[in-house]
Short mmCIF file of C-alpha atoms in Angstrom, two decimals:
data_model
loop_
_atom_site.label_atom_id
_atom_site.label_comp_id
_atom_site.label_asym_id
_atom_site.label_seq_id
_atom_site.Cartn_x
_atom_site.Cartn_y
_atom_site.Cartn_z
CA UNK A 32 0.00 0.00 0.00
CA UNK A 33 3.45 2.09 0.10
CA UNK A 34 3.90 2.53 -3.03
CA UNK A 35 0.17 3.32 -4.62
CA UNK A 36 0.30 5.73 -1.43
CA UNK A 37 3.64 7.89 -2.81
CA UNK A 38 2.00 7.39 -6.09
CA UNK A 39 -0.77 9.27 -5.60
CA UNK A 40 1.21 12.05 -3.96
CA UNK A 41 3.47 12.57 -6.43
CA UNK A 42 0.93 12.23 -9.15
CA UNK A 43 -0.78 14.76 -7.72
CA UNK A 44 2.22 17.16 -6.70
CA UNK A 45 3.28 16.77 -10.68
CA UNK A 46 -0.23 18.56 -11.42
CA UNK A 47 -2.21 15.32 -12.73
CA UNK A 48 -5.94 15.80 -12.74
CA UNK A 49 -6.78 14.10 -9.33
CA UNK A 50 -9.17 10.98 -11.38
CA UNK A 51 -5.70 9.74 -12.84
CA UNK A 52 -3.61 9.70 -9.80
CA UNK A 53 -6.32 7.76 -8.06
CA UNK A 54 -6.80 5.20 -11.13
CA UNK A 55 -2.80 4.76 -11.78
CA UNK A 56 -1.85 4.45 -7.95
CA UNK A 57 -5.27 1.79 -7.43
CA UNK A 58 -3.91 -0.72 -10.82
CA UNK A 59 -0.30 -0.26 -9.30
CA UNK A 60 -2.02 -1.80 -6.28
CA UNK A 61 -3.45 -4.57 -8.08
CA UNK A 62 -0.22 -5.13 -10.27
CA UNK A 63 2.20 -5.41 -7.17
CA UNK A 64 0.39 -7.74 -5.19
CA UNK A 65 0.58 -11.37 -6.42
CA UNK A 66 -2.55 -12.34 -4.73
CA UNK A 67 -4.85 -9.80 -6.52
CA UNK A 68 -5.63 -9.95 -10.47
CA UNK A 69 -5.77 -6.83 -12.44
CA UNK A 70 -9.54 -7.64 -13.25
CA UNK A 71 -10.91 -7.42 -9.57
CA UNK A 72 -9.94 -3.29 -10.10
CA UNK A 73 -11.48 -3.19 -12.97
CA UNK A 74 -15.08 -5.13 -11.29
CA UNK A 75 -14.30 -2.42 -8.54
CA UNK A 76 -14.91 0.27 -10.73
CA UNK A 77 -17.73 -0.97 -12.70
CA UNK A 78 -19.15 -1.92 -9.30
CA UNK A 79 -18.76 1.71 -8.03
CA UNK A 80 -21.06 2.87 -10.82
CA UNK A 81 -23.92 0.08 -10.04
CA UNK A 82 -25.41 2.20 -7.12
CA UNK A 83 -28.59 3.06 -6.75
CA UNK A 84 -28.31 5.97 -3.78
CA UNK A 85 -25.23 7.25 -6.03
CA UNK A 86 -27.88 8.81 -8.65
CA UNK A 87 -28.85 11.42 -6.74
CA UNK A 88 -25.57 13.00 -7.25
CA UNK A 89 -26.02 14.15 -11.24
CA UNK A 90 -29.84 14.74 -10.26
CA UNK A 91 -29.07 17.28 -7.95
CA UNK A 92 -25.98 18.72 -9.82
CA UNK A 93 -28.81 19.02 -12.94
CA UNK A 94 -31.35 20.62 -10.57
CA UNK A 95 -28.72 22.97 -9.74
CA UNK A 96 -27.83 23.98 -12.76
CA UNK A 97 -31.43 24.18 -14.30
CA UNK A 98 -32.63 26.43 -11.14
CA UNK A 99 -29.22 28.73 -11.93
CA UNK A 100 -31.05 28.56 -15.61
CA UNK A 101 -34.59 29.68 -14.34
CA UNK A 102 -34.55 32.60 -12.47
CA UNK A 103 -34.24 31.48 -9.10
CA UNK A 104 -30.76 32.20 -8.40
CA UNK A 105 -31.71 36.23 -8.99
CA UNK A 106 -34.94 36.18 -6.86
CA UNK A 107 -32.39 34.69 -4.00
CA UNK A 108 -30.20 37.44 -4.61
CA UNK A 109 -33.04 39.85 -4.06
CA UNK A 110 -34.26 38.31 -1.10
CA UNK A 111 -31.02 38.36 0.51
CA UNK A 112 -30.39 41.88 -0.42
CA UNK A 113 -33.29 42.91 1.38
CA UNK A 114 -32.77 40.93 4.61
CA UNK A 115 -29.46 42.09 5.06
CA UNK A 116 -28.10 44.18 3.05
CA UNK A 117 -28.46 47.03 5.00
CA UNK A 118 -26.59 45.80 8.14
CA UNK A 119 -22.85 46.77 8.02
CA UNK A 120 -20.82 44.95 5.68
CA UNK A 121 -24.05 44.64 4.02
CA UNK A 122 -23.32 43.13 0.73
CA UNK A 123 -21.02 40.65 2.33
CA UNK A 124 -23.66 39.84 4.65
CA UNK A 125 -25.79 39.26 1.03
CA UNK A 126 -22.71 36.92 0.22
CA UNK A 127 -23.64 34.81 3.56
CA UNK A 128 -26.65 34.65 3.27
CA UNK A 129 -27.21 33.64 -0.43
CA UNK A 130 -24.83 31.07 0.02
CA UNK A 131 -27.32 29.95 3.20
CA UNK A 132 -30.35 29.91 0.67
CA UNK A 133 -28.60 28.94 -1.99
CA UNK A 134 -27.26 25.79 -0.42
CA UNK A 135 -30.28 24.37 -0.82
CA UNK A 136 -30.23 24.96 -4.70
CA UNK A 137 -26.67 24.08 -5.78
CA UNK A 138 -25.48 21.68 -3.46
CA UNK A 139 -21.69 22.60 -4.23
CA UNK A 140 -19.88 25.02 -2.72
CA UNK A 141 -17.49 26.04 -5.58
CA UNK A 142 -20.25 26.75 -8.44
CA UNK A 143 -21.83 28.92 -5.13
CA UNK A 144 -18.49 31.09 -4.65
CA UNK A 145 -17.88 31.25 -8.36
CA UNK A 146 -21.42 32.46 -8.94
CA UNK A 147 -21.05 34.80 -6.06
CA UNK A 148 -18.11 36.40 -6.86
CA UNK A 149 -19.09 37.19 -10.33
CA UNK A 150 -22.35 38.22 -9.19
CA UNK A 151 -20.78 40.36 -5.60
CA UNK A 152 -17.73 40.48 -5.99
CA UNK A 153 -17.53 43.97 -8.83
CA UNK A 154 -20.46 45.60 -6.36
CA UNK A 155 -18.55 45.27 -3.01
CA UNK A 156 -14.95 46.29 -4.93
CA UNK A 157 -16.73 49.46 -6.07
CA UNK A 158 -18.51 50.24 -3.10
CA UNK A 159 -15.25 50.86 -0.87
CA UNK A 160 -14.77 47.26 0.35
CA UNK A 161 -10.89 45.94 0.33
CA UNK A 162 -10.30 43.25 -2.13
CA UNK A 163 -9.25 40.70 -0.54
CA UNK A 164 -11.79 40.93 2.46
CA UNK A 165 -14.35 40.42 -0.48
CA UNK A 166 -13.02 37.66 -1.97
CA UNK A 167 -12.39 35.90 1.10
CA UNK A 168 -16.01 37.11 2.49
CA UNK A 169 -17.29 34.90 -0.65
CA UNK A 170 -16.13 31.37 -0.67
CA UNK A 171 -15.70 30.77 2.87
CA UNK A 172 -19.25 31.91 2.90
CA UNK A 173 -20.34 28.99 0.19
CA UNK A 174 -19.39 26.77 3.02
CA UNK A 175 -22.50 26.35 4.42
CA UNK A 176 -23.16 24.73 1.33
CA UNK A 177 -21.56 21.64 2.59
CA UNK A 178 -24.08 21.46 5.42
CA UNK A 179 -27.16 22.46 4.12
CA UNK A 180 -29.17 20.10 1.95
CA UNK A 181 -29.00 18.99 -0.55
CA UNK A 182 -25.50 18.92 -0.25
CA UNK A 183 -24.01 16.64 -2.67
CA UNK A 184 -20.60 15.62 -0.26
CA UNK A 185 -23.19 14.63 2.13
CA UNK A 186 -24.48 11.76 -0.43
CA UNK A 187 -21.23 10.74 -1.00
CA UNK A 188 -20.70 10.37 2.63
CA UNK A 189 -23.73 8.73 3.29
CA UNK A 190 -23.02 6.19 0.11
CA UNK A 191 -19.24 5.57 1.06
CA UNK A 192 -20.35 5.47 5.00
CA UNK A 193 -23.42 3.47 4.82
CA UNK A 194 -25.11 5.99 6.87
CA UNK A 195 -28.57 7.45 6.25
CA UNK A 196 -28.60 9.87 3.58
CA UNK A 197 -31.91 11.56 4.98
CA UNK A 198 -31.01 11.71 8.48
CA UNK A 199 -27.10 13.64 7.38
CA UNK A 200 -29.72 16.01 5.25
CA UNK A 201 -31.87 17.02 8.53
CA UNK A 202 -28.89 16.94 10.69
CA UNK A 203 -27.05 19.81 8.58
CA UNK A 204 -29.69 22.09 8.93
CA UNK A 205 -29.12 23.97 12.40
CA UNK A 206 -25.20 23.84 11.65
CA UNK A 207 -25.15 25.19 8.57
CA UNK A 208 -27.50 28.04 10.30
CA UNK A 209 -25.40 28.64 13.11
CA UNK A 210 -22.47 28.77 10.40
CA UNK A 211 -24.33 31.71 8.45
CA UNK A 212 -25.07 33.08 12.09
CA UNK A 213 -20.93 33.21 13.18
CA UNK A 214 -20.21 33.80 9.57
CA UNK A 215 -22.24 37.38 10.15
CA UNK A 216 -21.32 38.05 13.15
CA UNK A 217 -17.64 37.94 12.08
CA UNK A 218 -18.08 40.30 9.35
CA UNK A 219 -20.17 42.63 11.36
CA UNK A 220 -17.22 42.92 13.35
CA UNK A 221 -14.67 43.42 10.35
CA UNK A 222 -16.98 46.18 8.90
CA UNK A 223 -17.31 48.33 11.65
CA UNK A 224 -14.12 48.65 12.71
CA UNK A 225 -13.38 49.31 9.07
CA UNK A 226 -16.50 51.40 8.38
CA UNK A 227 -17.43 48.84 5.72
CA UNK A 228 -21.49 51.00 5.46
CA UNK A 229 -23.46 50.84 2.78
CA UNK A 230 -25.12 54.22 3.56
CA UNK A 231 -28.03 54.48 1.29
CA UNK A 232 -29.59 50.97 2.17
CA UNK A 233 -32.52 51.65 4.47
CA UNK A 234 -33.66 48.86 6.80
CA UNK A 235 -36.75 47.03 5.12
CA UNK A 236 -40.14 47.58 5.85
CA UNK A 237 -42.42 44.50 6.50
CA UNK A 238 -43.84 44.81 3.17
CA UNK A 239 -40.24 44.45 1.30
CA UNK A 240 -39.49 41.76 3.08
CA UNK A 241 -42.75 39.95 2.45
CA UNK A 242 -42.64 41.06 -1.31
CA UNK A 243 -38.79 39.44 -1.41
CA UNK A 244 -40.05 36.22 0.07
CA UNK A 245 -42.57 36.48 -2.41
CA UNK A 246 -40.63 36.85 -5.18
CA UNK A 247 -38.38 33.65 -4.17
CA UNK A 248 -41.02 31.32 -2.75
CA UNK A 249 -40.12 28.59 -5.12
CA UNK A 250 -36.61 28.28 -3.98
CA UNK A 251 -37.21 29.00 -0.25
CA UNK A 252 -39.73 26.18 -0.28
CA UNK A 253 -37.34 23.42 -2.28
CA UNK A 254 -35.31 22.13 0.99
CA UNK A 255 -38.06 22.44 2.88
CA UNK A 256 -40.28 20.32 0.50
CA UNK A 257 -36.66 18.00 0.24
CA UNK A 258 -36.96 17.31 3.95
CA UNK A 259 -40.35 16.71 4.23
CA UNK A 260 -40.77 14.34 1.06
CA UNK A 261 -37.71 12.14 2.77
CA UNK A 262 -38.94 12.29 6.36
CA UNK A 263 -42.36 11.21 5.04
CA UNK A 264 -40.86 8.21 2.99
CA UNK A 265 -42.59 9.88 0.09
CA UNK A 266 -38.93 9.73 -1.70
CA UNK A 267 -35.62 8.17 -1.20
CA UNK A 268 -32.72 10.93 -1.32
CA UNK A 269 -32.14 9.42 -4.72
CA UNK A 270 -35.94 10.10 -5.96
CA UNK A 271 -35.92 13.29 -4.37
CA UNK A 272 -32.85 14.45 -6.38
CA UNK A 273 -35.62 13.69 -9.86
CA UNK A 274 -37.65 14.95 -8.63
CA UNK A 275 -35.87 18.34 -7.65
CA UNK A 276 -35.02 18.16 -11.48
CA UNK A 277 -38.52 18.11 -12.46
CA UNK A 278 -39.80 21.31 -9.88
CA UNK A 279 -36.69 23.09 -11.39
CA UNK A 280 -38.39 22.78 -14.52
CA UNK A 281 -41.51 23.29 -13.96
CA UNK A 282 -40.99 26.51 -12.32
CA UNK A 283 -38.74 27.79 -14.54
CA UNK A 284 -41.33 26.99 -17.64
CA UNK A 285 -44.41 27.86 -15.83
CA UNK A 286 -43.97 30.27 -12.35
CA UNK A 287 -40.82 32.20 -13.13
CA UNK A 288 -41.36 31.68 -17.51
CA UNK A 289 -37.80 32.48 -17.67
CA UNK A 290 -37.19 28.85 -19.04
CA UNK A 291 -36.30 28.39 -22.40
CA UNK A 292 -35.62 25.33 -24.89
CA UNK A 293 -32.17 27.44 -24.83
CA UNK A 294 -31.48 27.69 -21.32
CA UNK A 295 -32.32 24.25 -20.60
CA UNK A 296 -29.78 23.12 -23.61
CA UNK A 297 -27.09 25.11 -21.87
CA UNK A 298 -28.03 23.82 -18.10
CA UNK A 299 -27.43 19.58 -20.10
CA UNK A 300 -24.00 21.14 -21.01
CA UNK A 301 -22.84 22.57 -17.66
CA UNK A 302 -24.48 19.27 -16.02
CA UNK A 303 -22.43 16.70 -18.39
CA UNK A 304 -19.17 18.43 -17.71
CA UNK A 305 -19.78 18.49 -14.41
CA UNK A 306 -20.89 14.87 -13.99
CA UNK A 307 -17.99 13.61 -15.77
CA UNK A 308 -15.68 14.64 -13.24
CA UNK A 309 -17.10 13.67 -10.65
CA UNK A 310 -18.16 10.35 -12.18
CA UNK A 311 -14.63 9.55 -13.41
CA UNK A 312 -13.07 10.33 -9.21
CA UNK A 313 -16.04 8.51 -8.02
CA UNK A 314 -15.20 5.13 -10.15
CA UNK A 315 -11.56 5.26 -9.75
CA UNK A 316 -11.98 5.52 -5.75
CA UNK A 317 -13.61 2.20 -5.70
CA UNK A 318 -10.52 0.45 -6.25
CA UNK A 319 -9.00 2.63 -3.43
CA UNK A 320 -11.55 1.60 -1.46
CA UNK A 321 -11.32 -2.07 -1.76
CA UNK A 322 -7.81 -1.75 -1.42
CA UNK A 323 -8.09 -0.06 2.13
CA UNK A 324 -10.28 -2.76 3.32
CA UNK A 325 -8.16 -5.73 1.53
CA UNK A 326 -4.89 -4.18 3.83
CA UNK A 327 -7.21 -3.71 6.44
CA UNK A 328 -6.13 -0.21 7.01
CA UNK A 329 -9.11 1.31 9.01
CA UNK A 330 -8.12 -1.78 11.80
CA UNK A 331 -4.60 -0.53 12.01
CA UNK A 332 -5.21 3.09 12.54
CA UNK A 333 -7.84 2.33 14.70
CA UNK A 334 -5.70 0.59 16.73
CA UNK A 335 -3.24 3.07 17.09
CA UNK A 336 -5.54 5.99 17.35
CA UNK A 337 -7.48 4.39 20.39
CA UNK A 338 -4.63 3.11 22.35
CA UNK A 339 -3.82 5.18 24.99
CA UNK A 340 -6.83 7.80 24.15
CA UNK A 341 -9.98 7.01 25.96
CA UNK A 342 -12.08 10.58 25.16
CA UNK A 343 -14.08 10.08 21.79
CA UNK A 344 -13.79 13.61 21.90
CA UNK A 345 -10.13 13.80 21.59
CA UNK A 346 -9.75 10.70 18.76
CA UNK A 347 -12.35 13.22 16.53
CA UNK A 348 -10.55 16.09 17.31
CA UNK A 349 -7.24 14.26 16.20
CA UNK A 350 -8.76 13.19 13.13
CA UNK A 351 -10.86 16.44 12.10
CA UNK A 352 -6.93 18.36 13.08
CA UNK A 353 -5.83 15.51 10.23
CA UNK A 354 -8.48 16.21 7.90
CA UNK A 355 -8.00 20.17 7.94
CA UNK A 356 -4.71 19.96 7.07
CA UNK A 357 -5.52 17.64 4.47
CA UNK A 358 -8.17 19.68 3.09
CA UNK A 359 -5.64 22.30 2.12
CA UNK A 360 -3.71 20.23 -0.80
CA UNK A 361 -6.53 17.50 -1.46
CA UNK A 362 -10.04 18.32 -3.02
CA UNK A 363 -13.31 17.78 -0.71
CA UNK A 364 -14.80 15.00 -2.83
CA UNK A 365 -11.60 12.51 -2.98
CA UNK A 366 -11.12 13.04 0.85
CA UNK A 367 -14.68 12.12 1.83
CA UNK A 368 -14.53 8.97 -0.95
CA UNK A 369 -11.17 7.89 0.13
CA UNK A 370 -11.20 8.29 4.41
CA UNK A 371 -14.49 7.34 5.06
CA UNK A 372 -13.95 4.17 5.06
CA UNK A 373 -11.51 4.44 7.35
CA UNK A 374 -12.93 7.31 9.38
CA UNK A 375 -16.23 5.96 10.25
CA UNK A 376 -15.07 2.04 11.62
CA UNK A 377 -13.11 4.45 13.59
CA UNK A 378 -15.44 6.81 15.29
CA UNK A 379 -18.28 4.14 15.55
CA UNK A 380 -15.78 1.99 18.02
CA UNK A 381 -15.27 5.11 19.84
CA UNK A 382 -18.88 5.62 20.69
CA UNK A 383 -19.45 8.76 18.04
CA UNK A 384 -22.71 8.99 16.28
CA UNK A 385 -21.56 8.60 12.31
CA UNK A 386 -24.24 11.54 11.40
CA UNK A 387 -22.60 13.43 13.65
CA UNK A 388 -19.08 13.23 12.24
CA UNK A 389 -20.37 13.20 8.95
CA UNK A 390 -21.40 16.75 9.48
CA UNK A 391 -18.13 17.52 10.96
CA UNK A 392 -15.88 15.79 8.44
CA UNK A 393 -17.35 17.68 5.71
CA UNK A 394 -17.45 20.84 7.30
CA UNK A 395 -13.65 20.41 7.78
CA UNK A 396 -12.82 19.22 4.74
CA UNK A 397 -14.86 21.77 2.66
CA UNK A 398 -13.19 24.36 4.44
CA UNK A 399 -9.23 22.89 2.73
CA UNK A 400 -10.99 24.44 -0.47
CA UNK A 401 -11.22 27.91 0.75
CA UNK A 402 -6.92 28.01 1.89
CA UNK A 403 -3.88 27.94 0.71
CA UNK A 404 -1.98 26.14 -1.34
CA UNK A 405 -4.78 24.34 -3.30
CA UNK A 406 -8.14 25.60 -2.58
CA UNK A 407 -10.25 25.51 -5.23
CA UNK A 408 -13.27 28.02 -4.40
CA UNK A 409 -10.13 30.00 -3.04
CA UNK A 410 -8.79 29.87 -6.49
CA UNK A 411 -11.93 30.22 -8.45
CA UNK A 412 -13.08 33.84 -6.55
CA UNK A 413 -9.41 34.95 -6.67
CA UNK A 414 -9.11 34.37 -10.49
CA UNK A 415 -12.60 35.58 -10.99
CA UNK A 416 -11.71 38.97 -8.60
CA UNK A 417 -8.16 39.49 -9.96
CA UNK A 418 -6.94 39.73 -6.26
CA UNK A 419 -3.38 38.21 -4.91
CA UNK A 420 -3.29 34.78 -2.97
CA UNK A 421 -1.20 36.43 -0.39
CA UNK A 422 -3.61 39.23 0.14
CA UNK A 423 -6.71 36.70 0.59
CA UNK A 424 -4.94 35.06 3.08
CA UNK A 425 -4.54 37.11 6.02
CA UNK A 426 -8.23 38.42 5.37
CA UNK A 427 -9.71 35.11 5.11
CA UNK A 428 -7.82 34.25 8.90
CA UNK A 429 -10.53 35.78 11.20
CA UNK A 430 -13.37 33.57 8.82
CA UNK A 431 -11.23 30.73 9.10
CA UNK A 432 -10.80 31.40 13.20
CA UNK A 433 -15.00 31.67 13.42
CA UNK A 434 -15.57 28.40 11.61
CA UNK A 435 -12.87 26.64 13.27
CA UNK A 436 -14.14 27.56 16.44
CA UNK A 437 -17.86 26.66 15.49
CA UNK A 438 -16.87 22.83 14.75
CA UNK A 439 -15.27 22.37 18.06
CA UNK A 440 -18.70 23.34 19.69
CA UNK A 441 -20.66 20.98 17.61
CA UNK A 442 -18.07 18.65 18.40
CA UNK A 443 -18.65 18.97 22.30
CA UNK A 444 -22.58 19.28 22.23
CA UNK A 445 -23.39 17.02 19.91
CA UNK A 446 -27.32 17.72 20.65
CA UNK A 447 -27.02 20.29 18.42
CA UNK A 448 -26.22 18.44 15.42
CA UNK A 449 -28.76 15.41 16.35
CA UNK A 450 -31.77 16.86 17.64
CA UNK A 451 -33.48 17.36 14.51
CA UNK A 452 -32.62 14.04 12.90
CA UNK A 453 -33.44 11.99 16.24
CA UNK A 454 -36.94 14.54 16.19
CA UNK A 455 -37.65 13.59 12.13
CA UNK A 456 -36.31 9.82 12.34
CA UNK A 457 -36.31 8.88 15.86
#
């Protein structure tokens, strides 16, 4: 397992896309040991593809894409500009929460900071706000993205983990609002010691606000309607994810009639690209996974993690202290397919409640893609904002600080992760 393990490391410090340094360090595990034929990897990762729960991944990146298509994504902007965007550091308060709302639509946190910082990121440059505050108010905001449903490295938790799909779902929904919450709070603080004041926004009346939820009624009600048609056992997550294709359609055709035979060509596009790959790092992990298993890796770290550590506490915060550090040179999506398996045998011997780490894990590992060196939405707004690395760094520190801070306390009161999915599910 050596040798796969460098493989993949220096594969991926050589700048190979992250599907072919999985695939060529899995068949160089397959083609060093004597005992395993080349054609079990290749059963692994047709295997990987034969999943039922796995479809709700392209449905939901589709229904993101065809709700970006049909008008909801500017009715969210709307509402969120009225809410909040007259509190200091107003339009990066808009950047929180529309990720919040938004989360709920997308499901990904980079297409939410890229969107946002096309969308945000001109208005708050021209409006007096430093650059790199802005673009580091933007993607660490899309974070609650990985918490609130339907988020799409929560599926591929729950698939990987064997743990219930629905239950992560409910479970994200009071951290990913306490994230927006210290996510506000935090910039309420940057803005006014930096007199960050958008001066001609008046506070809303009742009737704004009402007209703004109004306006974005069909996107506000989506999660809620997600949660509901699982809890029920109307849907499976899978189901749910068609059917979230089929509301985004209808209400871009008939309630918004912003939907056209154009739009809809264009939202099959961005979907294909974007289902290929993920697809491709999805198969290719299955021989990864059936590796760790074969070498019985999740045994042998569990054995060393536990002995001599008797707080579960302590073993999670080792491994989310592990995770954050891997975060910043790995993407989200090959973490959670690739330590799962080994996470989860892990925290279920130490007496940790999977949906509970589940929430954590991808909290933490979401985060790696907002810092330095490899962060992709960190990347992505940067690019998209022409500001320096460097400069986005120390302003993204206090953000970082707040969120850190925010997963410890779930950590230690786990109540406040479970109480809705033990009130839903029991």
């Amino acid at each position: 397992m050596l040798i796969p393990t460098v493989a993949f490391f220096a594969l991926m410090l050589l700048g190979a896309p992250v599907a072919f340094a999985i695939g060529i360090s899995g068949f160089l595990f397959f083609i060093l040991d004597p005992a395993m034929p080349i054609s079990i990897g290749v059963q692994k990762i047709a295997t990987m593809s034969q999943s039922f729960p796995l479809l709700a991944v392209p449905f939901f990146v589709f229904a993101g894409h065809l709700m970006n298509e049909s008008g909801i994504t500017s009715r969210l902007f709307r509402f969120s500009s009225v809410a909040v965007g007259w509190m200091s550091g107003g339009l990066a308060q808009v950047a929180i929460v529309l990720s919040t709302v938004m989360g709920g639509v997308s499901g990904s946190a980079v297409a939410d900071a890229a969107m946002e910082a096309r969308i945000l990121g001109p208005s708050m440059v021209r409006n007096g706000y430093g650059k790199g505050f802005s673009a580091a108010a933007i993607p660490v905001g899309s974070l609650i993205t990985a918490t609130i449903p339907p988020s799409i490295g929560l599926i591929l938790y729950g698939y990987v983990g064997n743990v219930s799909i629905g239950r992560l779902f409910v479970a994200g929904i009071i951290p990913g609002l306490l994230m927006m919450t210290v996510l506000m709070a935090t910039v309420y603080v940057i803005a006014r010691r930096r007199n960050y004041v958008v001066a001609d926004t008046a506070r809303p009346t009742f009737s704004d606000l009402f007209s703004a939820i109004w306006g974005a009624q069909w996107a506000l009600l989506f999660p809620v309607a997600l949660i509901f048609a699982i809890r029920g056992g109307v849907f499976t997550p899978s189901e749910v994810g068609a059917f979230a294709v089929v509301y985004a359609v209808l209400v871009g055709f008939f309630a918004h009639r912003e939907m056209t035979f154009e739009r809809l060509k264009r939202a099959f596009e961005h979907t294909i690209s974007d289902i290929g790959l993920i697809m491709i790092i999805i198969l290719m992990s299955g021989m990864i996974g059936f590796a760790i298993i074969y070498m019985q890796v999740p045994q042998e770290i569990s054995h060393w993690m536990l002995n001599g550590i008797s707080s579960p506490q302590a073993i999670v915060l080792i491994i989310l202290l592990f995770l954050l550090i891997a975060g910043c040179f790995v993407e989200s999506t090959v973490l959670v397919l690739l330590l799962t398996p080994i996470f989860v045998p892990i925290i279920k011997q130490a007496g940790i409640d999977p949906v509970h780490f589940g929430i954590l894990m991808m909290s933490i590992v979401t985060l790696g893609g907002m810092t330095p060196p490899v962060g992709v939405a960190m990347f992505a707004v940067c690019s998209l904002m022409d500001v320096k690395v460097e400069e986005y760094t120390v302003e993204v520190i206090p953000f970082i600080a707040a969120v850190v801070a925010l997963i410890v306390v779930l950590l230690f009161l786990p109540g406040l992760v479970l109480w809705l999915p033990n009130l839903a599910f029991g």
